[in-house]
Amino acid sequence: MQTDEVSWQDIDKVRYYSFGYAAFLLIRIPTHPFWVVKTRLQMQLEPAAPHAVPASLHSMRSLKMPVRASHRLNADLVYDGTFDAFKKMSRHEGIRSLFKGFGVGCVGILAMQLDNTVLEVSRHELMRLQTDSLVLSGFDFLCNSAAGALAALVSHTVSVPVEVLAQKQMMSRRKDGSYSATPPLMRVVKETWRKEGWRGFYRGFGASLLVHAPYNSVWWAAYIHFKSQLAQRMPAQGKGWRMAQEATAGGLAGVLAVYLTNPFDVVKTRMQLSEGQHRSSDFLSILRKLVRTEGLTSLLKGVEARALVSVQSSIMFVTAYELVKRMSKK
């Protein structure tokens, strides 16, 4: 670890949690619309596609939803990629549609703080064990990776119910298939409880963990590695330069983690929002059906929106996170 890094023992916890919540709330505002768009894109169905590997993994075109008699959807409800979704949602549903689920999503900040707490404590303990062990010596990357995965596991007890409820608000439809105004949170809670009980709030828990544990693991290990490499190759010349290094390391870590975990994120979203005859709790069966009916490109649905969210939020997160730690130093 770098000598200027603030350790968990040096942090005033009251200031840390107070400053942290305020900072992460500010991050939530510009990134939430991308979460809404990502969810819409991942839930958008498309006709069967060839099984060939796409020429460009960055292609997010041809996201077409088959017209069903029950919904009679028109072209305004079919999104041809990330920016088309932004344009159509703003035009037909209003700017407020991009903030569906924002209120309950803010509760997720508590999960973020829980994640950070577990990460810092586990990193401290693993590094202490590493110092005392010849076997673990030199395995900083693995220690940071393990701490990130453990943090995701614990924080998911809070984040999954929040995500399920927020996504239900984002995807609320009228009988004609068009998107409706955001339903009240308590109505969504009651309907979820009535239909599925407590299990409904943890739908897709395993799939979500399969996304976020690797994501957290890759992100934290990559971030700390990139930050260390940047500090060695381009020593910081003041606070501004150090913050630029942290932001760059965070952005790079975000891109890497997103592309490695996006297929799992698509399946997780389908699991959390599928209903009726399309409902399934089997991760592998949904994955196989997705590839069979919609092609391999379906595994990259929403990847552009998710990458934009990840880079944007990673840069803002590490800037705020490191700043909050320094401000909270005893």
Coordinates of C-alpha atoms in Angstrom, one line a residue:
M1 CA 0.0 0.0 0.0
Q2 CA 1.1 3.6 -0.6
T3 CA 2.5 5.4 2.4
D4 CA 0.0 8.3 2.0
E5 CA -3.0 6.0 2.1
V6 CA -5.4 6.5 5.0
S7 CA -5.9 3.2 6.9
W8 CA -9.2 2.1 8.4
Q9 CA -7.8 2.6 12.0
D10 CA -7.0 6.3 11.2
I11 CA -10.6 7.1 10.1
D12 CA -13.2 9.0 12.2
K13 CA -16.2 6.8 11.5
V14 CA -18.9 9.5 12.2
R15 CA -17.3 11.8 9.6
Y16 CA -16.6 9.0 7.2
Y17 CA -20.2 7.8 7.0
S18 CA -21.7 11.3 7.0
F19 CA -19.4 12.6 4.3
G20 CA -19.6 9.4 2.4
Y21 CA -23.4 9.3 2.2
A22 CA -23.5 12.9 0.9
A23 CA -20.8 12.3 -1.7
F24 CA -22.3 9.0 -3.0
L25 CA -25.8 10.7 -3.2
L26 CA -24.2 13.3 -5.5
I27 CA -22.8 10.5 -7.6
R28 CA -26.2 8.8 -7.9
I29 CA -27.8 11.8 -9.6
P30 CA -25.9 11.8 -12.9
T31 CA -25.5 8.0 -13.1
H32 CA -29.1 6.9 -12.4
P33 CA -30.5 7.6 -15.9
F34 CA -27.9 5.2 -17.3
W35 CA -29.1 2.5 -14.9
V36 CA -32.6 3.0 -16.2
V37 CA -31.6 2.8 -19.8
K38 CA -29.4 -0.3 -19.2
T39 CA -32.4 -2.0 -17.6
R40 CA -34.7 -1.1 -20.5
L41 CA -32.2 -2.4 -23.1
Q42 CA -31.5 -5.6 -21.2
M43 CA -35.3 -6.4 -20.9
Q44 CA -36.0 -5.6 -24.6
L45 CA -36.6 -8.8 -26.5
E46 CA -35.4 -9.4 -30.0
P47 CA -36.1 -12.1 -32.7
A48 CA -33.9 -15.1 -33.0
A49 CA -30.4 -14.3 -34.2
P50 CA -27.7 -16.3 -35.9
H51 CA -25.3 -18.1 -33.5
A52 CA -22.2 -16.6 -35.2
V53 CA -19.8 -14.6 -33.0
P54 CA -20.4 -10.9 -33.9
A55 CA -17.7 -9.2 -35.9
S56 CA -17.6 -6.3 -33.4
L57 CA -18.3 -6.9 -29.7
H58 CA -19.1 -3.2 -29.5
S59 CA -22.1 -3.5 -31.8
M60 CA -25.3 -2.8 -29.9
R61 CA -27.5 -2.3 -33.0
S62 CA -30.5 -4.4 -34.0
L63 CA -32.1 -4.3 -30.5
K64 CA -35.6 -5.1 -31.8
M65 CA -38.6 -6.2 -29.7
P66 CA -41.1 -8.5 -31.5
V67 CA -44.6 -7.0 -31.7
R68 CA -47.1 -8.9 -29.6
A69 CA -50.8 -8.7 -30.0
S70 CA -51.2 -8.2 -26.2
H71 CA -48.9 -5.2 -26.2
R72 CA -49.1 -3.8 -29.7
L73 CA -45.9 -2.0 -29.2
N74 CA -44.8 0.6 -31.8
A75 CA -41.4 1.8 -32.9
D76 CA -41.3 4.4 -30.2
L77 CA -41.0 1.6 -27.6
V78 CA -38.1 -0.1 -29.5
Y79 CA -34.7 1.2 -28.6
D80 CA -31.9 1.0 -31.1
G81 CA -29.1 1.3 -28.7
T82 CA -28.2 3.4 -25.7
F83 CA -28.5 7.0 -27.1
D84 CA -31.7 6.1 -29.0
A85 CA -33.2 5.0 -25.7
F86 CA -32.3 8.3 -24.0
K87 CA -33.9 10.2 -26.9
K88 CA -37.1 8.2 -27.0
M89 CA -37.6 8.0 -23.3
S90 CA -37.1 11.8 -23.0
R91 CA -39.4 12.5 -25.9
H92 CA -42.3 10.1 -25.1
E93 CA -42.1 9.8 -21.3
G94 CA -40.4 13.0 -20.2
I95 CA -37.1 13.6 -18.5
R96 CA -38.5 12.3 -15.2
S97 CA -38.7 8.8 -16.7
L98 CA -34.9 8.7 -16.6
F99 CA -35.1 8.9 -12.8
K100 CA -37.6 6.1 -12.2
G101 CA -36.6 4.2 -9.1
F102 CA -34.3 7.0 -7.9
G103 CA -35.8 7.2 -4.4
V104 CA -35.4 3.6 -3.5
G105 CA -32.1 3.6 -5.4
C106 CA -30.8 6.1 -2.8
V107 CA -31.3 3.5 -0.1
G108 CA -28.7 1.5 -2.0
I109 CA -26.1 4.0 -0.8
L110 CA -26.3 2.2 2.5
A111 CA -25.3 -1.0 0.7
M112 CA -22.4 0.9 -0.9
Q113 CA -21.2 2.1 2.5
L114 CA -21.6 -1.4 3.9
D115 CA -19.5 -2.6 0.9
N116 CA -16.8 -0.1 1.7
T117 CA -16.7 -0.9 5.4
V118 CA -16.3 -4.7 4.7
L119 CA -13.7 -4.0 2.1
E120 CA -11.6 -1.8 4.4
V121 CA -11.8 -4.1 7.3
S122 CA -11.1 -7.3 5.3
R123 CA -8.2 -5.6 3.4
H124 CA -6.7 -4.5 6.7
E125 CA -6.9 -8.0 8.1
L126 CA -5.7 -9.7 4.9
M127 CA -2.8 -7.4 4.6
R128 CA -1.9 -8.0 8.3
L129 CA -2.0 -11.8 7.7
Q130 CA 0.1 -11.2 4.5
T131 CA 2.8 -9.4 6.5
D132 CA 3.0 -12.2 9.0
S133 CA 2.9 -15.0 6.4
L134 CA 5.7 -16.1 4.0
V135 CA 3.0 -17.9 1.9
L136 CA 0.9 -14.8 1.3
S137 CA 3.8 -12.4 0.9
G138 CA 3.7 -10.6 -2.4
F139 CA 0.1 -11.5 -3.2
D140 CA -1.4 -8.0 -2.8
F141 CA -3.5 -8.4 -5.9
L142 CA -5.2 -11.6 -4.5
C143 CA -5.7 -10.0 -1.1
N144 CA -7.4 -7.0 -2.7
S145 CA -9.5 -9.2 -5.0
A146 CA -10.6 -11.4 -2.1
A147 CA -11.6 -8.3 0.0
G148 CA -13.7 -7.0 -2.9
A149 CA -15.5 -10.3 -3.4
L150 CA -16.3 -10.5 0.3
A151 CA -17.6 -6.9 0.4
A152 CA -20.0 -7.7 -2.4
L153 CA -21.3 -10.8 -0.7
V154 CA -22.1 -8.9 2.5
S155 CA -23.5 -5.8 0.9
H156 CA -25.9 -7.8 -1.4
T157 CA -28.2 -8.5 1.6
V158 CA -29.2 -4.8 1.2
S159 CA -28.5 -4.0 -2.4
V160 CA -30.5 -6.8 -4.1
P161 CA -33.9 -5.9 -2.6
V162 CA -33.2 -2.2 -3.5
E163 CA -32.3 -3.2 -7.1
V164 CA -35.4 -5.4 -7.5
L165 CA -37.8 -2.7 -6.3
A166 CA -36.1 0.0 -8.3
Q167 CA -36.1 -2.1 -11.5
K168 CA -39.8 -2.9 -11.1
Q169 CA -40.5 0.9 -11.0
M170 CA -38.3 1.4 -14.0
M171 CA -40.2 -1.2 -16.1
S172 CA -43.8 -0.5 -15.0
R173 CA -46.2 -0.7 -17.9
R174 CA -49.8 0.0 -18.8
K175 CA -52.1 -2.7 -20.2
D176 CA -51.4 -1.5 -23.8
G177 CA -47.7 -2.2 -23.2
S178 CA -46.6 1.5 -23.0
Y179 CA -44.5 2.6 -20.0
S180 CA -46.5 4.1 -17.2
A181 CA -45.7 6.7 -14.6
T182 CA -43.5 5.5 -11.7
P183 CA -45.8 3.4 -9.3
P184 CA -45.6 4.3 -5.6
L185 CA -42.9 2.3 -3.8
M186 CA -45.3 0.8 -1.2
R187 CA -47.5 -0.5 -4.0
V188 CA -44.5 -2.3 -5.5
V189 CA -43.5 -3.7 -2.1
K190 CA -47.0 -5.0 -1.4
E191 CA -47.4 -6.5 -4.9
T192 CA -44.0 -8.2 -4.6
W193 CA -44.8 -9.6 -1.2
R194 CA -48.3 -10.7 -2.2
K195 CA -47.1 -12.6 -5.3
E196 CA -43.8 -14.1 -4.1
G197 CA -43.3 -13.4 -0.4
W198 CA -39.8 -12.4 0.9
R199 CA -38.2 -14.5 -1.9
G200 CA -39.5 -11.9 -4.4
F201 CA -37.2 -9.3 -2.9
Y202 CA -34.2 -11.5 -3.3
R203 CA -35.0 -12.7 -6.8
G204 CA -31.8 -13.2 -8.8
F205 CA -29.6 -12.9 -5.6
G206 CA -27.3 -15.7 -6.8
A207 CA -27.1 -14.2 -10.3
S208 CA -26.5 -10.8 -8.9
L209 CA -23.8 -12.0 -6.7
L210 CA -22.3 -13.9 -9.7
V211 CA -22.1 -10.4 -11.4
H212 CA -21.0 -8.2 -8.5
A213 CA -18.6 -10.5 -6.7
P214 CA -16.4 -10.8 -9.7
Y215 CA -17.0 -7.2 -10.6
N216 CA -16.0 -6.0 -7.2
S217 CA -13.1 -8.4 -7.1
V218 CA -11.8 -7.3 -10.5
W219 CA -12.5 -3.6 -9.9
W220 CA -10.8 -3.3 -6.5
A221 CA -7.7 -5.4 -7.5
A222 CA -7.4 -3.6 -10.8
Y223 CA -7.9 -0.1 -9.3
I224 CA -5.3 -0.6 -6.6
H225 CA -2.9 -2.1 -9.1
F226 CA -3.4 0.7 -11.7
K227 CA -3.1 3.4 -9.0
S228 CA 0.1 1.9 -7.7
Q229 CA 1.6 1.6 -11.3
L230 CA 0.6 5.2 -12.1
A231 CA 2.2 6.4 -8.8
Q232 CA 5.4 4.6 -9.6
R233 CA 5.7 5.7 -13.2
M234 CA 4.3 9.3 -12.8
P235 CA 4.9 10.4 -9.2
A236 CA 2.2 12.8 -7.9
Q237 CA 3.2 16.5 -8.0
G238 CA 0.5 17.7 -5.5
K239 CA -3.1 16.8 -4.5
G240 CA -4.5 17.6 -8.0
W241 CA -2.2 15.2 -9.7
R242 CA -2.8 12.4 -7.2
M243 CA -6.6 12.8 -7.7
A244 CA -6.1 12.6 -11.5
Q245 CA -4.1 9.3 -11.0
E246 CA -6.9 7.9 -8.8
A247 CA -9.6 8.9 -11.3
T248 CA -7.7 7.3 -14.2
A249 CA -7.1 4.1 -12.3
G250 CA -10.8 4.0 -11.4
G251 CA -12.0 4.5 -14.9
L252 CA -9.7 1.8 -16.3
A253 CA -10.8 -0.6 -13.6
G254 CA -14.4 0.1 -14.4
V255 CA -14.1 -0.7 -18.1
L256 CA -12.3 -3.9 -17.5
A257 CA -14.8 -5.1 -14.9
V258 CA -17.8 -4.3 -17.0
Y259 CA -16.8 -6.2 -20.1
L260 CA -15.9 -9.2 -18.1
T261 CA -19.2 -9.4 -16.2
N262 CA -21.9 -8.0 -18.6
P263 CA -23.2 -11.4 -19.8
F264 CA -24.0 -12.3 -16.2
D265 CA -25.6 -8.9 -15.7
V266 CA -28.0 -9.5 -18.6
V267 CA -29.1 -12.8 -17.2
K268 CA -29.4 -11.4 -13.7
T269 CA -31.8 -8.6 -15.0
R270 CA -33.9 -11.2 -16.9
M271 CA -34.2 -13.3 -13.7
Q272 CA -35.2 -10.4 -11.5
L273 CA -37.9 -9.1 -13.8
S274 CA -39.3 -12.2 -15.5
E275 CA -42.9 -13.0 -14.6
G276 CA -45.6 -15.6 -15.4
Q277 CA -44.7 -18.3 -17.9
H278 CA -41.4 -16.6 -18.7
R279 CA -40.3 -16.7 -15.0
S280 CA -37.3 -18.9 -14.2
S281 CA -34.8 -19.1 -11.4
D282 CA -32.3 -21.2 -13.3
F283 CA -29.3 -19.1 -14.3
L284 CA -27.9 -21.6 -16.9
S285 CA -31.3 -22.2 -18.5
I286 CA -31.9 -18.5 -19.0
L287 CA -28.4 -18.1 -20.4
R288 CA -28.8 -20.9 -22.9
K289 CA -32.2 -19.6 -24.0
L290 CA -30.9 -16.1 -24.4
V291 CA -28.1 -17.2 -26.7
R292 CA -30.3 -19.7 -28.6
T293 CA -33.2 -17.2 -29.3
E294 CA -31.4 -13.9 -29.4
G295 CA -27.8 -14.7 -30.4
L296 CA -24.5 -14.1 -28.7
T297 CA -24.8 -10.3 -29.1
S298 CA -27.6 -10.5 -26.5
L299 CA -24.9 -11.0 -23.9
L300 CA -23.7 -7.5 -24.6
K301 CA -27.1 -5.8 -24.3
G302 CA -26.7 -2.7 -22.3
V303 CA -22.9 -2.9 -22.2
E304 CA -22.5 0.6 -23.6
A305 CA -24.8 2.1 -21.0
R306 CA -23.3 0.0 -18.3
A307 CA -19.7 0.9 -19.3
L308 CA -20.7 4.6 -19.4
V309 CA -22.2 4.2 -15.9
S310 CA -19.1 2.3 -14.7
V311 CA -16.5 4.7 -16.0
Q312 CA -18.5 7.8 -14.9
S313 CA -19.3 6.4 -11.5
S314 CA -15.9 4.8 -11.0
I315 CA -14.1 8.1 -11.6
M316 CA -16.6 10.0 -9.3
F317 CA -16.5 7.2 -6.7
V318 CA -12.8 7.0 -6.3
T319 CA -12.4 10.7 -6.3
A320 CA -15.1 11.0 -3.6
Y321 CA -14.0 7.9 -1.7
E322 CA -10.4 8.9 -1.4
L323 CA -11.3 12.4 -0.6
V324 CA -13.8 11.3 2.1
K325 CA -11.1 9.1 3.6
R326 CA -8.6 12.0 3.8
M327 CA -11.3 14.3 5.2
S328 CA -12.2 11.7 7.8
K329 CA -8.7 11.2 9.0
K330 CA -8.4 11.6 12.8

